[in-house]
Coordinates of C-alpha atoms in Angstrom, one line a residue:
M55 CA -97.5 59.9 90.4
N56 CA -99.1 63.1 90.6
S57 CA -98.2 65.2 93.7
A58 CA -100.6 67.7 95.1
V59 CA -99.1 71.2 94.9
M60 CA -100.2 73.3 97.6
P61 CA -101.8 76.7 96.8
Y62 CA -99.6 79.8 97.7
S63 CA -101.0 81.5 101.0
K64 CA -100.0 84.8 102.0
S65 CA -101.9 84.8 105.1
K66 CA -100.4 81.3 106.1
R67 CA -97.1 82.6 105.2
L68 CA -97.5 85.6 107.6
K69 CA -99.0 83.4 110.3
N70 CA -95.9 81.4 110.1
Q71 CA -93.6 84.3 110.3
I72 CA -95.4 85.6 113.3
K73 CA -95.4 82.3 115.0
S74 CA -91.5 82.1 114.2
I75 CA -90.9 85.5 115.9
I76 CA -93.2 85.0 119.3
T77 CA -91.6 81.7 119.9
N78 CA -88.1 82.6 119.4
P79 CA -86.5 82.7 122.8
Y80 CA -84.2 85.4 121.9
N81 CA -87.1 87.6 121.0
I82 CA -88.9 87.0 124.2
I83 CA -85.7 88.0 126.1
V84 CA -85.4 91.1 123.9
L85 CA -89.3 92.0 124.5
V86 CA -89.2 91.5 128.4
A87 CA -85.9 93.8 128.7
I88 CA -87.4 96.5 126.7
I89 CA -90.5 96.3 128.9
L90 CA -88.4 96.5 132.5
L91 CA -86.3 99.1 131.0
T92 CA -88.8 101.2 130.1
Y93 CA -90.6 101.0 133.6
L94 CA -87.6 101.5 135.5
I95 CA -85.7 104.1 133.3
I96 CA -88.4 105.8 131.0
L97 CA -91.0 106.3 133.5
P98 CA -88.8 107.9 136.2
L99 CA -87.4 110.1 133.6
L100 CA -90.9 111.3 132.4
D101 CA -91.7 111.8 136.2
M102 CA -88.9 114.1 136.6
I103 CA -89.9 116.0 133.5
S104 CA -93.5 116.4 134.9
T105 CA -92.3 117.5 138.2
T106 CA -90.4 120.7 136.8
F107 CA -93.9 121.8 135.3
S108 CA -95.9 121.1 138.7
L109 CA -96.3 124.0 141.2
A110 CA -95.1 123.2 144.8
Q111 CA -97.0 124.3 147.7
K112 CA -94.3 126.3 149.2
D113 CA -94.3 128.6 146.2
L114 CA -97.9 129.4 146.2
R115 CA -97.4 133.0 147.8
V116 CA -95.3 133.9 144.8
T117 CA -97.2 132.4 142.0
G118 CA -100.6 132.0 143.3
G119 CA -102.8 129.0 142.1
Q120 CA -103.0 125.5 143.8
A121 CA -100.3 122.9 144.4
G122 CA -99.9 120.9 141.5
D123 CA -100.9 123.1 138.7
F124 CA -99.3 123.2 135.4
T125 CA -96.4 126.1 135.5
F126 CA -93.3 127.1 133.4
Y127 CA -92.3 129.3 136.8
Y128 CA -89.4 127.0 137.5
W129 CA -88.1 127.2 134.1
K130 CA -88.3 130.7 133.6
R131 CA -86.7 131.2 137.0
L132 CA -83.8 129.2 135.9
L133 CA -83.5 130.5 132.1
A134 CA -84.9 133.9 131.9
S135 CA -84.6 135.8 135.2
E136 CA -82.0 137.8 137.2
L137 CA -81.3 134.5 139.3
S138 CA -80.1 132.8 135.8
G139 CA -76.4 134.0 136.1
R140 CA -76.1 132.9 139.5
L141 CA -78.4 129.8 139.3
L142 CA -77.6 128.5 136.0
V143 CA -75.0 130.3 133.9
Q144 CA -71.9 130.5 135.9
P145 CA -72.6 126.9 137.3
L146 CA -73.0 125.6 133.6
M147 CA -69.6 127.4 132.5
N148 CA -67.6 125.9 135.5
S149 CA -69.1 122.5 134.8
L150 CA -68.4 122.6 131.2
L151 CA -64.7 123.7 132.2
I152 CA -64.4 120.9 134.5
G153 CA -65.8 118.3 132.2
V154 CA -63.7 119.4 129.2
S155 CA -60.3 119.7 131.3
V156 CA -60.8 116.4 133.1
S157 CA -61.6 114.7 129.9
V158 CA -58.6 115.8 127.8
C159 CA -56.2 115.1 130.6
A160 CA -57.7 111.8 132.0
I161 CA -58.0 110.2 128.3
S162 CA -54.4 111.4 127.3
L163 CA -53.0 109.8 130.4
G164 CA -55.2 106.8 130.5
S165 CA -54.4 106.1 126.7
V166 CA -50.7 106.7 127.0
L167 CA -50.3 104.3 130.0
A168 CA -52.6 101.8 128.1
W169 CA -50.4 101.8 125.1
L170 CA -47.2 101.4 127.2
M171 CA -48.7 98.4 129.1
V172 CA -50.2 96.4 126.2
R173 CA -47.9 97.3 123.5
T174 CA -44.4 97.9 124.7
D175 CA -41.7 95.6 126.6
L176 CA -42.2 98.0 129.6
P177 CA -40.6 96.1 132.7
F178 CA -42.5 95.5 136.1
K179 CA -45.8 94.9 134.3
P180 CA -47.7 92.8 137.0
F181 CA -46.7 95.7 139.5
F182 CA -47.7 98.5 137.1
S183 CA -51.1 96.7 135.9
L184 CA -52.3 96.6 139.7
A185 CA -51.2 100.0 140.6
V186 CA -52.7 101.7 137.5
I187 CA -56.1 100.6 138.5
M188 CA -56.0 101.6 141.9
P189 CA -57.3 105.2 141.6
Y190 CA -60.7 103.1 140.4
M191 CA -61.0 101.6 143.7
I192 CA -60.7 104.9 145.8
P193 CA -63.6 107.2 146.0
S194 CA -62.6 110.5 144.5
W195 CA -64.0 112.5 147.5
C196 CA -61.4 110.5 149.3
K197 CA -58.7 111.8 147.0
S198 CA -59.9 115.2 147.8
Q199 CA -59.4 114.6 151.6
A200 CA -55.8 113.7 150.9
W201 CA -55.4 116.6 148.6
L202 CA -56.6 119.0 151.3
S203 CA -54.3 117.2 153.7
M204 CA -51.4 118.0 151.6
F205 CA -52.0 121.6 150.3
K206 CA -54.6 122.8 152.7
T207 CA -53.7 126.6 154.1
E208 CA -54.4 128.1 157.3
R209 CA -55.9 131.1 155.3
I210 CA -59.0 129.2 154.3
G211 CA -58.8 125.5 155.6
G212 CA -58.1 126.5 159.3
A213 CA -55.6 123.8 160.3
P214 CA -52.4 123.7 158.0
G215 CA -51.8 120.9 155.6
F216 CA -48.6 118.9 155.5
L217 CA -46.7 121.4 153.1
M218 CA -47.6 124.2 155.3
S219 CA -46.6 122.5 158.4
L220 CA -43.0 121.9 156.8
G221 CA -42.9 125.9 156.2
I222 CA -43.8 125.7 152.5
D223 CA -46.3 128.6 151.6
V224 CA -49.0 127.0 149.2
P225 CA -50.8 129.4 147.1
D226 CA -54.7 129.3 147.8
W227 CA -55.3 128.4 143.9
L228 CA -53.4 125.1 144.2
A229 CA -55.3 124.0 147.2
Y230 CA -59.0 125.1 146.5
G231 CA -60.8 125.7 143.2
P232 CA -60.5 124.8 139.5
V233 CA -57.1 123.7 139.3
A234 CA -57.2 121.3 142.4
I235 CA -60.6 120.1 141.3
I236 CA -59.4 119.0 137.5
T237 CA -56.1 117.6 139.1
V238 CA -57.8 115.2 141.5
L239 CA -60.6 114.1 139.1
S240 CA -57.9 113.6 136.2
L241 CA -56.1 111.3 138.5
H242 CA -59.2 109.3 139.3
Y243 CA -60.8 109.3 136.1
Y244 CA -58.0 108.5 133.7
A245 CA -58.6 104.8 135.0
Y246 CA -61.7 104.7 132.8
A247 CA -59.8 105.7 129.6
Y248 CA -56.8 103.2 130.7
L249 CA -59.3 100.3 130.9
L250 CA -61.3 101.0 127.8
V251 CA -58.1 101.4 125.5
S252 CA -56.0 98.7 127.2
A253 CA -59.1 96.3 126.2
A254 CA -59.3 97.6 122.6
L255 CA -55.4 97.3 122.3
N256 CA -55.7 93.7 123.8
S257 CA -58.0 92.8 121.1
I258 CA -56.1 94.1 118.3
N259 CA -53.8 91.3 116.3
S260 CA -50.3 92.7 116.2
E261 CA -50.1 91.3 112.8
L262 CA -52.1 94.5 111.3
E263 CA -49.2 96.7 112.5
E264 CA -46.4 94.2 111.5
M265 CA -47.9 94.0 107.9
G266 CA -47.7 97.9 107.7
E267 CA -44.0 97.8 109.1
I268 CA -43.3 95.0 106.3
Q269 CA -44.7 97.3 103.7
G270 CA -42.4 100.1 104.9
A271 CA -44.6 102.3 106.7
S272 CA -42.9 104.3 109.9
K273 CA -44.1 103.7 113.4
Y274 CA -45.7 107.1 113.3
T275 CA -47.6 106.2 110.2
I276 CA -48.7 102.7 111.7
L277 CA -49.8 104.4 114.8
R278 CA -51.6 107.1 112.8
K279 CA -53.1 104.8 110.2
I280 CA -53.7 101.5 112.1
T281 CA -53.6 101.6 115.9
F282 CA -55.3 105.0 116.4
P283 CA -58.3 104.2 113.9
L284 CA -58.9 100.7 115.8
V285 CA -58.8 102.2 119.3
M286 CA -60.9 105.3 118.6
P287 CA -64.1 104.0 119.5
A288 CA -62.6 103.1 122.9
M289 CA -61.3 106.5 123.2
L290 CA -64.5 108.0 122.3
S291 CA -66.3 105.9 124.7
A292 CA -63.9 106.9 127.3
V293 CA -64.6 110.6 126.5
I294 CA -68.4 110.1 127.1
L295 CA -67.4 108.3 130.5
T296 CA -65.6 110.7 131.8
F297 CA -67.3 113.8 130.9
S298 CA -70.4 112.5 132.1
K299 CA -69.0 111.4 135.4
A300 CA -66.8 114.8 135.6
I301 CA -69.7 117.2 135.3
G302 CA -72.2 115.1 137.6
T303 CA -69.6 114.7 140.3
F304 CA -70.4 116.3 143.7
G305 CA -68.2 115.1 146.5
V306 CA -64.9 116.5 144.8
I307 CA -66.7 119.9 144.1
N308 CA -68.0 119.9 147.6
Y309 CA -64.7 119.4 149.2
L310 CA -62.3 121.6 147.1
G311 CA -65.0 124.3 145.7
S312 CA -67.3 125.3 148.4
K313 CA -64.7 127.2 150.4
V314 CA -64.2 129.5 147.5
N315 CA -67.6 129.7 146.1
F316 CA -66.6 127.4 143.0
V317 CA -70.0 125.9 142.3
T318 CA -71.0 123.6 139.4
L319 CA -74.5 122.3 138.4
S320 CA -74.2 119.1 140.4
S321 CA -73.1 121.1 143.5
Q322 CA -76.2 123.5 142.7
L323 CA -78.4 120.7 142.4
Y324 CA -77.5 119.0 145.5
M325 CA -78.1 122.4 147.6
N326 CA -81.5 122.5 145.8
N327 CA -82.5 119.1 146.8
K328 CA -81.2 119.8 150.3
S329 CA -83.4 123.0 150.4
Q330 CA -86.5 121.1 149.1
N331 CA -86.4 122.7 145.9
T332 CA -87.1 119.5 143.9
Q333 CA -88.3 121.2 141.1
T334 CA -85.3 123.5 140.2
A335 CA -83.2 120.5 140.9
F336 CA -84.8 118.4 138.2
A337 CA -84.9 121.2 136.0
M338 CA -81.0 121.2 136.4
A339 CA -80.5 117.5 136.2
L340 CA -82.4 117.7 132.8
I341 CA -80.3 120.3 131.4
M342 CA -77.3 118.1 132.7
I343 CA -78.9 115.0 130.8
C344 CA -79.2 117.1 127.7
I345 CA -75.4 118.1 127.6
A346 CA -74.6 114.3 128.1
S347 CA -77.0 113.2 125.6
I348 CA -75.5 115.9 123.0
S349 CA -72.0 114.1 123.6
V350 CA -73.5 110.6 123.2
F351 CA -75.2 111.3 120.1
I352 CA -71.8 113.0 118.7
N353 CA -69.9 109.8 119.7
Q354 CA -72.7 107.5 118.0
R355 CA -72.2 109.3 114.9
L356 CA -68.5 109.2 115.1
I357 CA -68.3 105.3 116.0
G358 CA -71.3 103.8 114.1
S359 CA -72.0 100.1 114.2
R360 CA -69.5 99.0 111.8
K361 CA -66.4 99.3 114.3
S362 CA -66.8 96.2 116.5
F363 CA -64.5 93.5 116.2
A364 CA -65.1 89.7 117.1
T365 CA -61.7 88.6 118.8
I366 CA -62.5 84.9 119.9
G367 CA -63.1 82.7 116.5
G368 CA -62.0 80.2 114.8
K369 CA -58.5 81.7 114.3
G370 CA -56.0 82.5 116.9
G371 CA -54.2 85.9 117.5
R372 CA -50.7 87.1 118.8
S373 CA -49.2 90.3 119.8
T374 CA -45.5 91.3 119.3
L375 CA -44.2 94.0 122.0
L376 CA -42.8 97.0 120.6
G377 CA -39.0 97.5 122.3
L378 CA -38.9 101.0 124.0
G379 CA -35.0 100.9 123.6
I380 CA -32.8 103.6 125.0
H381 CA -36.0 105.3 126.6
K382 CA -37.0 102.1 128.7
P383 CA -35.2 103.1 132.0
L384 CA -36.4 106.8 131.8
I385 CA -40.0 105.9 131.1
T386 CA -39.9 103.4 134.0
V387 CA -38.3 106.0 136.3
I388 CA -41.3 108.4 135.4
L389 CA -44.1 105.9 136.0
I390 CA -42.6 104.7 139.3
V391 CA -42.6 108.6 140.4
F392 CA -46.2 109.1 138.9
F393 CA -47.4 106.2 140.7
A394 CA -45.8 107.3 144.1
V395 CA -46.8 110.7 144.0
G396 CA -50.0 110.5 142.4
I397 CA -51.5 107.0 144.0
I398 CA -49.3 105.8 146.8
T399 CA -49.2 109.3 148.3
P400 CA -52.6 109.9 148.9
I401 CA -53.2 106.5 150.5
A402 CA -50.3 107.1 152.5
I403 CA -51.7 110.5 153.8
L404 CA -55.2 108.9 154.6
I405 CA -53.6 106.3 156.7
L406 CA -51.1 109.1 158.4
E407 CA -54.0 111.1 159.4
S408 CA -56.4 108.4 160.5
F409 CA -53.5 108.1 163.4
M410 CA -53.4 111.9 164.3
L411 CA -55.3 113.0 167.3
K412 CA -55.4 116.5 165.9
Q413 CA -55.0 117.6 162.5
G414 CA -52.2 119.8 161.3
S415 CA -49.7 118.5 164.0
Y416 CA -47.3 116.0 162.5
S417 CA -45.3 115.2 165.6
I418 CA -45.0 111.6 166.9
A419 CA -46.7 112.5 170.1
N420 CA -50.0 113.4 168.1
L421 CA -50.1 109.9 166.8
T422 CA -53.0 107.8 168.2
T423 CA -55.3 104.5 167.4
H424 CA -58.2 106.1 169.2
Y425 CA -60.2 106.3 166.0
W426 CA -59.6 102.8 164.9
I427 CA -60.0 101.1 168.5
G428 CA -60.3 103.8 171.1
D429 CA -62.7 103.5 174.0
P430 CA -65.4 106.4 174.3
N431 CA -63.6 109.7 175.3
P432 CA -66.1 112.9 175.9
A433 CA -63.2 114.9 174.9
I434 CA -62.7 113.4 171.3
M435 CA -65.3 112.8 168.9
E436 CA -68.4 113.7 170.8
G437 CA -67.7 110.7 172.9
L438 CA -67.8 108.1 170.3
P439 CA -65.3 104.8 170.3
G440 CA -63.0 104.0 167.5
I441 CA -64.6 102.4 164.5
F442 CA -63.9 99.0 165.4
K443 CA -65.7 99.4 168.6
N444 CA -68.5 101.4 167.1
R445 CA -72.0 99.6 166.5
D446 CA -72.8 102.2 163.7
F447 CA -69.6 101.1 161.7
I448 CA -70.3 97.5 162.1
N449 CA -73.9 97.8 160.8
A450 CA -72.6 100.1 157.9
L451 CA -70.0 97.4 157.1
T452 CA -72.7 94.9 157.0
N453 CA -74.9 96.9 154.9
S454 CA -71.9 97.5 152.4
L455 CA -71.1 93.8 152.1
K456 CA -74.7 92.9 151.7
L457 CA -75.3 95.5 148.9
T458 CA -72.3 95.0 147.0
F459 CA -72.3 91.2 146.8
V460 CA -76.4 91.1 146.1
N461 CA -75.8 94.0 143.4
G462 CA -72.6 92.2 141.9
V463 CA -74.7 89.2 141.4
F464 CA -77.9 90.4 140.1
G465 CA -76.4 93.2 138.3
T466 CA -73.7 91.0 136.5
I467 CA -76.5 88.4 135.5
I468 CA -78.6 91.3 134.0
G469 CA -75.9 93.0 132.6
Q470 CA -74.6 89.8 130.9
I471 CA -78.2 89.1 129.2
I472 CA -78.5 92.8 128.0
G473 CA -75.0 92.6 126.8
Y474 CA -75.9 89.6 124.9
I475 CA -78.9 91.6 123.4
C476 CA -76.6 94.7 122.5
A477 CA -73.8 92.4 120.9
K478 CA -76.0 90.2 118.8
G479 CA -78.4 93.3 117.9
R480 CA -75.8 95.6 117.0
G481 CA -76.9 97.5 113.9
T482 CA -80.4 96.4 114.3
L483 CA -83.5 98.6 115.6
H484 CA -84.0 96.4 119.0
G485 CA -80.2 96.4 119.7
R486 CA -80.3 100.2 119.1
I487 CA -83.2 100.5 121.5
V488 CA -82.0 98.4 124.1
E489 CA -78.3 100.1 124.1
Q490 CA -80.0 103.2 124.3
L491 CA -82.4 102.5 127.2
V492 CA -79.7 101.2 129.2
F493 CA -77.2 103.9 128.9
I494 CA -79.8 106.3 130.1
P495 CA -79.2 106.0 133.8
Y496 CA -75.5 107.0 133.3
L497 CA -76.7 110.5 132.0
I498 CA -78.8 111.1 135.0
P499 CA -77.0 112.8 137.9
S500 CA -76.6 110.0 140.8
I501 CA -78.1 112.5 143.2
A502 CA -81.3 113.3 141.1
F503 CA -81.6 109.5 140.1
G504 CA -81.6 108.5 143.8
G505 CA -84.1 111.1 144.3
I506 CA -86.5 109.9 141.6
F507 CA -86.6 106.5 143.0
L508 CA -87.1 107.8 146.4
S509 CA -90.1 109.5 145.0
M510 CA -91.4 106.7 142.9
F511 CA -90.9 104.0 145.3
S512 CA -92.0 105.6 148.7
K513 CA -95.3 104.7 147.8
S514 CA -96.8 101.7 146.4
Q515 CA -97.0 100.8 142.8
E516 CA -100.4 99.8 141.4
L517 CA -102.2 98.8 138.4
F518 CA -105.9 98.6 137.9
G519 CA -105.9 98.8 141.7
V520 CA -103.8 95.4 142.3
T521 CA -100.7 96.3 144.4
L522 CA -97.5 95.3 142.0
I523 CA -95.0 96.6 144.2
P524 CA -95.4 97.8 148.0
S525 CA -93.8 100.9 149.5
L526 CA -90.0 100.2 149.6
Y527 CA -89.1 103.5 151.5
G528 CA -86.3 102.9 154.1
T529 CA -85.7 99.3 152.8
F530 CA -82.7 97.5 151.6
A531 CA -84.8 96.3 148.6
L532 CA -85.0 100.4 147.5
L533 CA -81.2 100.4 148.0
T534 CA -80.6 97.5 145.9
L535 CA -83.1 98.3 143.1
T536 CA -81.7 102.0 142.8
S537 CA -78.2 100.8 142.6
V538 CA -79.0 97.9 140.3
V539 CA -80.6 100.0 137.7
K540 CA -78.3 103.1 138.1
H541 CA -75.2 100.7 137.4
L542 CA -77.0 99.1 134.5
P543 CA -74.7 101.0 132.0
F544 CA -71.5 99.5 133.4
A545 CA -73.0 96.1 133.8
S546 CA -74.6 95.9 130.2
R547 CA -71.0 97.4 128.9
A548 CA -69.0 94.5 130.7
G549 CA -71.6 92.1 129.3
T550 CA -71.5 93.6 125.6
A551 CA -67.7 93.5 126.0
N552 CA -67.7 90.0 127.0
M553 CA -70.3 88.9 124.3
L554 CA -68.5 91.0 121.5
Q555 CA -65.4 88.8 121.9
I556 CA -67.2 85.5 121.1
G557 CA -67.5 85.2 117.4
G558 CA -71.0 84.5 115.7
E559 CA -69.8 81.8 113.9
L560 CA -69.6 79.5 116.6
E561 CA -73.2 80.1 117.4
E562 CA -74.0 79.6 114.0
A563 CA -72.3 76.2 113.7
A564 CA -74.1 75.2 116.7
S565 CA -77.5 76.2 115.2
I566 CA -76.7 74.3 112.2
A567 CA -75.9 71.3 114.1
G568 CA -79.4 71.4 115.6
A569 CA -78.7 73.2 118.9
G570 CA -81.6 75.1 120.1
F571 CA -81.2 78.6 121.9
F572 CA -80.7 77.5 125.3
K573 CA -78.8 75.0 124.4
R574 CA -76.1 77.2 122.6
F575 CA -76.2 79.7 125.7
I576 CA -75.5 76.9 128.0
R577 CA -72.9 74.8 126.2
I578 CA -71.1 77.7 124.0
I579 CA -71.8 81.4 125.3
F580 CA -71.7 80.8 129.0
P581 CA -68.4 78.5 129.0
L582 CA -66.7 81.3 126.9
S583 CA -68.0 84.2 128.9
K584 CA -66.9 83.0 132.3
G585 CA -64.0 85.1 132.8
G586 CA -65.9 88.2 131.7
F587 CA -68.8 87.2 134.2
V588 CA -66.2 87.6 137.1
S589 CA -64.7 90.6 135.6
G590 CA -68.1 92.1 135.2
F591 CA -68.9 91.3 138.9
M592 CA -65.8 93.3 140.1
L593 CA -66.9 96.2 138.2
I594 CA -70.0 96.6 139.9
F595 CA -68.7 95.7 143.0
V596 CA -66.1 98.2 143.3
S597 CA -68.5 100.8 141.9
I598 CA -71.3 99.9 144.4
M599 CA -68.8 99.7 147.2
K600 CA -67.6 103.5 147.2
E601 CA -70.9 104.9 145.9
L602 CA -72.3 108.0 147.7
D603 CA -74.0 110.3 145.7
L604 CA -76.8 107.9 144.5
I605 CA -77.8 106.7 148.0
I606 CA -77.2 109.9 150.1
L607 CA -81.1 110.7 149.8
I608 CA -82.3 107.5 150.4
M609 CA -80.2 106.5 153.6
T610 CA -81.8 105.7 156.8
P611 CA -80.2 104.7 159.9
T612 CA -80.7 101.1 159.3
T613 CA -79.5 101.3 155.9
T614 CA -76.5 102.8 156.2
T615 CA -73.6 102.1 154.1
L616 CA -69.6 103.0 154.6
P617 CA -69.3 105.8 152.1
Y618 CA -72.4 107.4 154.0
L619 CA -70.7 106.8 157.3
A620 CA -67.6 108.4 156.1
F621 CA -69.5 111.4 154.9
Q622 CA -71.2 111.9 158.1
Y623 CA -68.0 111.8 160.2
Q624 CA -66.3 114.3 157.9
N625 CA -69.1 116.6 158.2
G626 CA -69.3 115.8 162.1
N627 CA -65.8 117.2 162.2
A628 CA -64.3 114.0 162.6
P629 CA -62.4 113.6 159.6
Q630 CA -59.9 111.4 161.2
A631 CA -62.6 108.7 161.6
S632 CA -63.7 109.3 158.0
N633 CA -60.1 108.6 156.8
C634 CA -60.3 105.3 158.8
V635 CA -63.8 104.3 157.1
A636 CA -62.2 105.0 153.6
I637 CA -59.1 103.0 154.4
V638 CA -61.4 100.0 155.3
M639 CA -63.3 100.5 152.1
F640 CA -60.1 100.4 149.9
S641 CA -58.9 97.6 151.8
I642 CA -61.9 95.4 151.3
V643 CA -62.2 96.4 147.3
F644 CA -58.4 96.0 147.0
L645 CA -58.1 92.7 148.8
V646 CA -61.4 91.2 146.8
Y647 CA -59.9 92.5 143.5
A648 CA -56.3 90.9 144.3
I649 CA -57.6 87.6 145.1
A650 CA -60.0 87.5 141.9
N651 CA -57.3 89.0 139.7
L652 CA -54.4 86.7 141.1
S653 CA -56.5 83.6 140.5
G654 CA -56.9 84.6 136.9
K655 CA -60.6 85.0 137.3
A656 CA -61.1 89.0 136.9
D657 CA -59.6 91.6 134.7
L658 CA -61.2 95.0 135.0
S659 CA -59.9 95.9 131.6
K660 CA -61.7 93.0 129.8
S661 CA -65.1 94.4 131.3
M662 CA -64.7 97.8 130.0
G663 CA -64.0 96.8 126.6
G664 CA -66.2 96.7 123.4

């Protein structure tokens, strides 16, 4: 029997290839993700750049021309004028000093703690594992308040701090300035390094180190040749997170630097934004983005795409703990002292000060519950009642809970999907595009990011005369949208870490067995990633509950949240009430995380890996 042989057709083959690409659900998800990320991240960034070249109405008397004209005025003023030193050079040097110093201190501390917790037979690990991430649950500016309460001096701060009230003369350089800022930020951001490095250490099978030991390698050689190279990507990622956060933070600089005129780019950016110098503020934000981008580029070159590890596959893994030997008691005592002084003490000080009628007086007669449950008194806090009898607090509490839960759910779902794309597309063009796009919000200072979204969505978004999105000014939707997009780097990182732990061979086996994309996702990917899903939710929940810089420009009286209310109380000369709000925030985060953690559903270290 003669069988007819179909002629070879290049066009038919190309048609089939195109059909295969456009009908693949994975490709559709990638395309939709790239379009949305471009609209929500690239367009606002371009708007920020164009604003720096647009002449403002209030500057017409200096430059002439018309409002909206193209101009280099703001860049010349910033980079090449008599004001450059005060506006840019000195703040830039201070920012770099803070960023580098905090990165070195925080990553060294976090890495050592991670190694002790994961790889050694350190006792009391359940207690230490909870204590070590508590700084992540407390806003950094709350630690600044605690620092001032401890070290504040009458010479600069007015009322004396705790140590001065005991007769101890505290030097001003310890209370305010770079030393105080670096210490407070290091005690806050070491948690990032701890979470990332501990996640990496947990994913490494100790058999690798045991094989080195069998071959006769010393512990130092094993650490240098095996352990350190494997956790280096996590440590470099921690450098990016810490450095970017440190140079972009505003609250701590404002509390500990403003009284001694220590300014950074972030504080200059805030002051220019408040003074309606939007063009100058955005130009500073772009310089900060460039600095952070350079650090990311170096990170990408050092890590590359080859250093990723699948840890849930067909083979099991185990971990053998390293004995600390005779050093165990000493290391345990040092850790207890560290947590007592660096973590428990700031919380205790905040609680104590929330019960003090007047600051600086540590007598029993000065204690009161007014700031918690007191009735209105014209002589105290401008006649406002305690927070639990204050409608503003109830409104802020409701808004914060709504914002954190809504963002937690939406942010986690989107983060897991983007994480799936990043994990499965590592080393490919689309994987790199999505990974780079989703990381951009992290490079933009929070204050500037909030300002951009306020400018963009305060008017309706139209396409060909059709209104796609109405004006969102003053709405809860604007808060949600801004928060979700800004926290996408965290959400996607949690999703990537989650997906990287799922070996590709499981999905490949299901595909060979005939399972389609959605069936593989529902029957394999989702069940294996449930734990990471809850951890990712907690990561976003904690971040948004304490967020201040991002939302400070888009707040309205009806959308006020707890961090903004605490900020208002602090600026309104009611620090005790501010402490009360901070304690409530910490209690909510701690309670929710403790429930999720004790039930075995959440582990922040797992959501920061990858």
